[in-house]
Amino acid sequence: MRVLVTVMSLIWMLTYDLNAYAGSLSAEQVNGVYDLAKPERSAAGQTQELLIQLGEHQGKTVIATAGCERCPPAIYSLMKQESSELQRAVFFNSMGVYLISYDDNTLVSVMADGLLGKKVWQKIAYINVYRKRGTPGIELAAAKTFVISESKRMITGEGVEKVAVTGGSGHYYSAARYQINGTSYDQFALTVEAEKAVLLEGDKCRSCTSDRFIYEPELSLAIGKPVYEMGHMGRFIIEESKGVFLYAKAKLGKALWGKNSHFNLFAQDPIYVRTISSDKNMQQEIDSQLASYAQLAKNAVDEHYRQQDAERTASNELPMQGLKDEKLQQQVLNAAKQRADKESWNESILNAYIRGNDWTILRNKLTGIQTGRYIAGVIVMQREDGLCSYQSVHFAQQYNGADYQQAYVYSIDSGQEKLDCSKVK
């Protein structure tokens, strides 16, 4: 159907030349004068009747309603997904009002306490019944029961057309809106490259960019599910089951699931998504499952680091001694012990020695006069965990113009290197 509509058009001047699908409705069935169960305001004042016509406006299937032939029409757009699932035409306008087809001759106008498909309606802010003139229609009480029942069907899936769940790449729905490049979506084209990547792109977006998640083999092995991460940003997608992916914003492998961790869900079955969105117990189960995954991931990563650390410790050797001077040797050992006592190190000092072979001269930056010298060294320690370690440092001596003074610890490099105590002489 092709119908040209402008806000200033008379509703009866709509023209069409084809057959639009809108649930089970057709223009022939819809177009006409409708009586209202209760009066409504219009541009012409209170009215007990509406002119209603099905057509097309700006490429969308719409229903236009007007209180008089010269009144500007209200435009309701067809909700294709909801209409397909409920197998009845559902329209929606920018004011938050739905038009739901009850039968071929009756429409129910309703504004409720939530979006259709997001919750079971409990509070009806407004409801009216539009019945085609000369047909029986239904009472307001029956209409209220009807729309609440339809909102429940959207959540529970009772009597709703089922979506084929194939898994892998396809069309997915999210439990909460998800943002890509500054735009939020609740439907997506999700592409799976098994054990390589998952791409997430907003449905029907223009000039689209996609979020790309790269396969993480270590985490996947840890939790027993394929895990993909987006750019080391703490954003993960887990292939939970056929046609279901969990999104986790957390430090998987680095920390446990906590109060700052968040999740979303992507699934091919919109009914399952709606059920999750409205069921606190199911949400808690997912949260608990992700907490379990986070524990498994952290255990695996911690164990990996422990193994790496053990291998590095086993292969570590003390650096070779450089400059040998018995008097200086005692000075650097004393200097190491003094530094450890001053800063209350947990380790016990076993030895200290010079590693370098040449001194570097220290000079006053303004005058260039020599003020001292420093050289690379090593401090050897006994740790509380039973291992030994060494710390790379620099020892220095001040110069008074004639003699070098007692050695002291000039600087300490970051990090200790652990090693087996049998390698400490």
XYZ file of C-alpha atoms in Angstrom:
425
model
C 0.000 0.000 0.000
C 1.158 3.490 -0.697
C -0.551 6.282 1.187
C 0.616 9.877 1.274
C -0.030 11.573 4.608
C 0.870 15.027 5.830
C -0.081 16.574 9.134
C -2.354 19.077 7.350
C -3.916 16.451 5.066
C -7.535 15.549 5.540
C -7.628 11.973 6.719
C -10.108 11.086 3.986
C -7.621 12.355 1.358
C -5.225 9.463 2.061
C -4.563 7.515 -1.129
C -3.177 4.039 -1.619
C -2.637 1.515 -4.361
C -1.443 -1.683 -2.694
C -2.115 -4.099 0.155
C -0.143 -3.421 3.375
C 0.310 -6.175 5.927
C -0.527 -5.099 9.463
C -1.124 -8.204 11.513
C -4.459 -9.550 10.287
C -5.787 -6.124 9.247
C -6.269 -4.668 5.797
C -7.201 -1.179 4.642
C -10.583 -2.446 3.508
C -11.291 -3.790 6.975
C -9.927 -0.817 8.908
C -10.961 2.306 7.033
C -14.141 3.958 8.286
C -15.891 5.751 11.115
C -15.426 4.402 14.641
C -17.540 4.966 17.726
C -15.687 5.448 21.022
C -16.540 3.800 24.316
C -15.956 7.192 25.939
C -15.398 10.673 24.472
C -11.905 11.969 23.636
C -10.540 15.415 22.994
C -9.738 16.359 19.400
C -8.866 19.502 17.464
C -12.613 20.032 17.072
C -13.310 19.523 20.786
C -14.810 16.511 22.557
C -15.743 13.760 20.131
C -17.506 10.413 20.379
C -16.310 9.254 16.960
C -13.072 9.045 14.973
C -12.192 8.730 11.313
C -9.634 5.908 11.073
C -7.607 4.784 8.089
C -4.787 2.305 7.521
C -2.017 3.390 5.176
C 1.631 4.203 4.730
C 3.508 7.270 5.909
C 7.212 7.926 5.286
C 7.784 4.279 4.439
C 5.999 2.946 7.539
C 2.669 1.190 7.891
C 0.475 3.452 10.002
C -3.007 4.021 11.309
C -4.236 7.616 11.171
C -7.072 8.811 13.413
C -8.859 12.164 13.355
C -11.823 13.684 15.160
C -13.134 15.398 12.025
C -12.433 15.643 8.302
C -10.454 18.847 8.755
C -8.665 17.798 11.946
C -4.931 16.911 11.785
C -4.581 13.143 12.219
C -2.783 11.311 15.003
C -0.326 8.824 13.483
C 0.348 5.381 14.982
C 3.190 3.281 13.525
C 2.984 -0.484 13.166
C 5.187 -2.437 15.602
C 6.249 -5.288 13.343
C 7.961 -7.483 15.934
C 5.144 -7.252 18.473
C 2.482 -7.704 15.790
C 4.242 -10.779 14.444
C 4.574 -12.410 17.850
C 1.057 -11.656 19.078
C -0.445 -12.362 15.644
C -2.509 -9.204 15.893
C -1.756 -5.663 14.752
C -0.065 -3.429 17.323
C 0.542 0.275 16.683
C 2.307 2.913 18.804
C 2.606 6.695 18.716
C 5.092 9.223 20.027
C 2.846 10.037 23.001
C 3.232 6.504 24.376
C -0.237 5.332 23.320
C -0.800 1.886 21.794
C -3.535 0.827 19.381
C -4.038 -2.933 19.630
C -6.347 -4.816 17.313
C -8.937 -6.811 19.274
C -10.671 -8.137 16.165
C -11.307 -7.009 12.590
C -13.612 -4.220 13.745
C -12.287 -3.210 17.165
C -9.161 -1.350 18.290
C -8.150 -0.769 21.897
C -6.315 2.481 22.690
C -4.164 2.155 25.803
C -1.404 3.886 27.762
C 0.139 1.699 30.467
C 2.907 1.686 33.077
C 5.611 0.324 30.785
C 6.587 -0.522 27.247
C 4.961 -3.549 25.674
C 7.341 -6.483 25.982
C 9.321 -4.963 28.859
C 6.943 -5.817 31.702
C 3.491 -7.176 32.443
C 1.200 -4.173 32.633
C -0.370 -3.553 36.023
C -1.502 0.061 35.906
C -3.502 1.369 32.968
C -3.218 5.152 32.757
C -5.733 5.441 29.915
C -7.904 3.075 27.899
C -10.607 3.419 25.265
C -12.325 1.184 22.747
C -12.740 2.136 19.089
C -15.425 0.019 17.375
C -16.249 0.324 13.724
C -19.713 1.781 13.322
C -22.333 -0.905 13.133
C -20.253 -3.569 14.939
C -20.632 -4.745 18.572
C -17.184 -3.930 20.055
C -16.325 -4.682 23.704
C -16.744 -3.009 27.091
C -13.912 -1.043 28.736
C -13.515 -3.620 31.502
C -13.059 -6.392 28.941
C -10.620 -4.200 27.009
C -8.520 -3.673 30.128
C -8.387 -7.410 30.797
C -7.465 -7.981 27.153
C -4.504 -5.561 27.000
C -3.071 -6.764 30.312
C -3.323 -10.337 29.043
C -1.538 -9.402 25.807
C 1.257 -7.659 27.738
C 1.670 -10.825 29.802
C 1.798 -13.002 26.679
C 4.671 -10.885 25.369
C 6.648 -11.711 28.508
C 5.699 -15.352 29.063
C 5.470 -16.367 25.413
C 2.144 -18.131 25.963
C 0.503 -18.491 22.574
C 3.165 -16.286 20.993
C 4.896 -17.225 17.758
C 8.213 -18.887 18.604
C 11.525 -17.712 17.198
C 13.875 -20.384 15.863
C 16.996 -20.565 18.035
C 19.872 -21.689 15.824
C 22.824 -20.402 17.840
C 25.898 -18.815 16.322
C 25.594 -15.758 14.103
C 22.210 -14.108 13.702
C 19.710 -11.606 15.041
C 19.883 -11.103 18.816
C 17.956 -9.166 21.458
C 19.450 -7.663 24.621
C 17.945 -7.628 28.108
C 19.158 -4.047 28.611
C 20.032 -1.521 25.951
C 23.686 -1.709 24.892
C 25.656 1.205 23.505
C 27.870 1.048 20.416
C 29.743 4.175 19.362
C 27.444 6.432 21.378
C 24.146 4.919 20.200
C 22.156 2.434 22.287
C 20.350 -0.567 20.811
C 18.236 -3.482 22.011
C 18.529 -5.562 18.827
C 21.769 -6.614 17.147
C 23.452 -8.433 14.335
C 25.830 -10.745 16.184
C 28.536 -12.509 14.185
C 30.497 -15.414 15.647
C 33.891 -16.457 14.325
C 34.376 -19.539 16.481
C 37.459 -19.298 18.739
C 38.454 -16.103 16.920
C 36.066 -13.227 17.501
C 32.511 -12.043 18.155
C 31.257 -8.909 16.372
C 28.298 -6.944 17.714
C 26.531 -4.419 15.483
C 23.380 -2.427 16.219
C 20.333 -3.489 14.226
C 19.422 -1.263 11.275
C 22.088 1.293 12.147
C 23.513 3.721 9.628
C 27.262 4.051 9.023
C 27.678 1.272 11.537
C 30.680 0.519 13.638
C 30.815 -2.740 15.562
C 32.237 -3.877 18.876
C 34.784 -6.641 18.320
C 35.557 -9.160 21.053
C 38.665 -11.366 20.665
C 38.827 -14.984 21.822
C 40.582 -15.582 25.153
C 41.763 -19.224 25.237
C 43.018 -19.192 28.844
C 39.773 -17.819 30.277
C 37.719 -20.083 28.017
C 39.554 -23.130 29.329
C 39.126 -21.913 32.906
C 35.335 -21.542 32.857
C 34.524 -24.164 30.233
C 32.770 -21.665 27.927
C 34.046 -19.629 24.950
C 35.138 -16.222 26.268
C 35.871 -13.146 24.140
C 37.250 -9.791 25.321
C 37.039 -6.347 23.770
C 40.457 -4.692 23.676
C 41.638 -5.522 27.223
C 38.967 -3.108 28.480
C 37.333 -5.446 30.988
C 34.382 -6.061 28.652
C 33.689 -9.724 27.908
C 31.198 -11.826 25.967
C 30.660 -15.427 27.075
C 28.875 -17.931 24.846
C 26.660 -19.353 27.574
C 24.474 -21.704 25.541
C 22.898 -22.125 22.127
C 21.680 -18.694 21.068
C 22.564 -17.062 24.412
C 25.568 -14.828 25.147
C 26.371 -13.159 28.458
C 28.057 -9.757 28.490
C 30.184 -9.025 31.549
C 31.787 -5.734 32.487
C 34.285 -6.976 35.035
C 37.947 -7.824 35.640
C 37.690 -11.499 34.717
C 40.877 -13.308 35.659
C 42.092 -10.379 37.751
C 39.406 -9.926 40.386
C 36.278 -11.543 41.771
C 32.759 -10.546 40.761
C 31.827 -7.506 42.845
C 29.444 -4.605 43.285
C 31.038 -2.748 40.372
C 30.605 -5.720 38.025
C 27.698 -5.588 35.590
C 26.116 -7.952 33.080
C 23.784 -7.965 30.107
C 22.329 -10.786 28.071
C 21.995 -11.292 24.312
C 19.691 -14.010 23.015
C 18.002 -15.013 19.774
C 14.709 -15.679 21.564
C 13.035 -12.342 22.455
C 10.632 -14.066 24.852
C 13.532 -15.457 26.873
C 15.073 -11.976 26.972
C 11.822 -10.425 28.192
C 11.434 -13.113 30.829
C 14.954 -12.415 32.114
C 14.273 -8.670 32.121
C 11.230 -9.043 34.358
C 12.330 -11.935 36.603
C 14.587 -10.888 39.506
C 15.278 -14.505 40.472
C 16.567 -15.350 36.993
C 18.730 -12.227 37.044
C 20.176 -13.303 40.392
C 20.936 -16.753 38.985
C 22.888 -15.177 36.122
C 24.712 -12.895 38.553
C 25.659 -15.924 40.663
C 26.777 -17.829 37.578
C 29.035 -14.965 36.532
C 30.433 -14.777 40.067
C 31.320 -18.461 39.724
C 32.951 -17.832 36.345
C 34.935 -14.926 37.812
C 36.204 -17.184 40.610
C 37.237 -19.903 38.143
C 38.923 -17.350 35.891
C 40.862 -15.757 38.744
C 41.941 -19.165 40.079
C 43.228 -20.139 36.644
C 45.085 -16.877 36.058
C 46.559 -16.917 39.574
C 47.754 -20.483 39.048
C 49.242 -19.526 35.695
C 51.188 -16.703 37.322
C 52.273 -19.006 40.146
C 53.650 -21.474 37.632
C 55.428 -18.729 35.723
C 56.832 -17.354 38.965
C 57.997 -20.801 40.078
C 59.694 -21.434 36.737
C 61.396 -18.045 36.821
C 62.474 -18.593 40.433
C 63.927 -22.005 39.579
C 65.922 -20.591 36.680
C 67.168 -17.448 38.430
C 70.849 -17.156 39.352
C 72.705 -14.512 41.323
C 74.399 -11.925 39.101
C 78.152 -12.308 38.760
C 80.275 -10.285 41.159
C 82.149 -7.426 39.556
C 84.682 -5.178 41.281
C 86.317 -6.993 44.213
C 87.477 -5.007 47.234
C 87.284 -6.564 50.728
C 87.044 -3.213 52.505
C 84.337 -1.994 50.124
C 82.574 -5.366 50.389
C 82.057 -4.864 54.137
C 80.904 -1.281 53.588
C 78.158 -2.223 51.102
C 76.978 -5.060 53.380
C 76.717 -2.606 56.280
C 74.963 -0.108 54.002
C 72.399 -2.738 52.981
C 71.666 -3.677 56.607
C 71.326 -0.038 57.626
C 68.834 0.624 54.797
C 66.834 -2.490 55.705
C 66.692 -1.497 59.391
C 65.730 2.079 58.584
C 62.849 1.048 56.313
C 61.840 -2.079 58.324
C 62.241 -4.535 55.476
C 60.576 -7.908 55.989
C 63.580 -9.694 54.493
C 66.804 -10.559 56.322
C 70.042 -9.370 54.689
C 72.370 -12.253 53.819
C 74.936 -10.537 51.654
C 75.689 -7.525 49.482
C 78.316 -7.051 46.798
C 79.421 -4.935 43.853
C 78.129 -6.097 40.479
C 79.621 -3.409 38.282
C 83.253 -3.017 37.275
C 83.362 0.748 36.825
C 82.265 3.698 38.912
C 80.134 6.548 37.580
C 81.256 9.983 38.787
C 78.738 12.309 40.442
C 79.248 16.036 39.870
C 77.625 19.256 40.971
C 75.327 20.346 38.138
C 76.379 23.980 38.355
C 80.110 23.821 39.077
C 81.017 20.413 37.659
C 82.983 19.638 40.828
C 83.040 15.940 41.728
C 80.790 15.147 44.697
C 80.923 11.363 44.717
C 80.614 8.177 42.703
C 78.220 5.224 42.356
C 78.320 1.666 41.032
C 75.850 -1.190 40.407
C 75.428 -3.667 43.235
C 73.296 -6.487 44.612
C 71.633 -7.123 47.975
C 70.909 -10.788 48.786
C 68.061 -11.561 51.204
C 66.194 -14.340 52.986
C 62.422 -14.030 52.521
C 59.689 -14.947 54.978
C 58.265 -17.530 52.546
C 61.463 -19.612 52.752
C 62.884 -18.467 49.428
C 65.815 -16.172 48.891
C 65.939 -13.156 46.608
C 68.216 -10.472 45.336
C 67.628 -6.800 44.746
C 69.531 -4.753 42.183
C 70.758 -1.480 43.662
C 73.401 1.177 43.264
C 75.912 1.886 46.008
C 77.528 5.306 46.261
C 80.289 7.114 48.141
C 80.506 10.833 48.781
C 83.794 12.594 47.905
C 85.210 15.382 50.111
C 87.939 16.451 47.716
C 90.518 14.063 49.098
C 88.862 10.797 50.149
C 85.751 8.733 49.462
C 83.439 8.277 52.443
C 81.496 5.209 53.654
C 79.344 3.472 51.045
C 75.558 3.853 51.199
C 72.571 2.630 49.171
C 72.167 5.285 46.481
C 69.145 3.834 44.608
C 67.037 0.674 44.472
C 65.702 -0.835 41.244
C 62.050 -1.901 41.228
C 61.198 -5.532 41.952
C 62.994 -8.422 43.606
C 64.150 -11.545 41.816
C 63.390 -14.693 43.794
C 65.661 -17.722 43.709
C 66.306 -20.959 45.526
C 68.431 -20.464 48.649
C 70.746 -23.268 47.529
C 72.043 -20.826 44.916
C 73.076 -18.290 47.539
C 76.721 -18.632 48.513
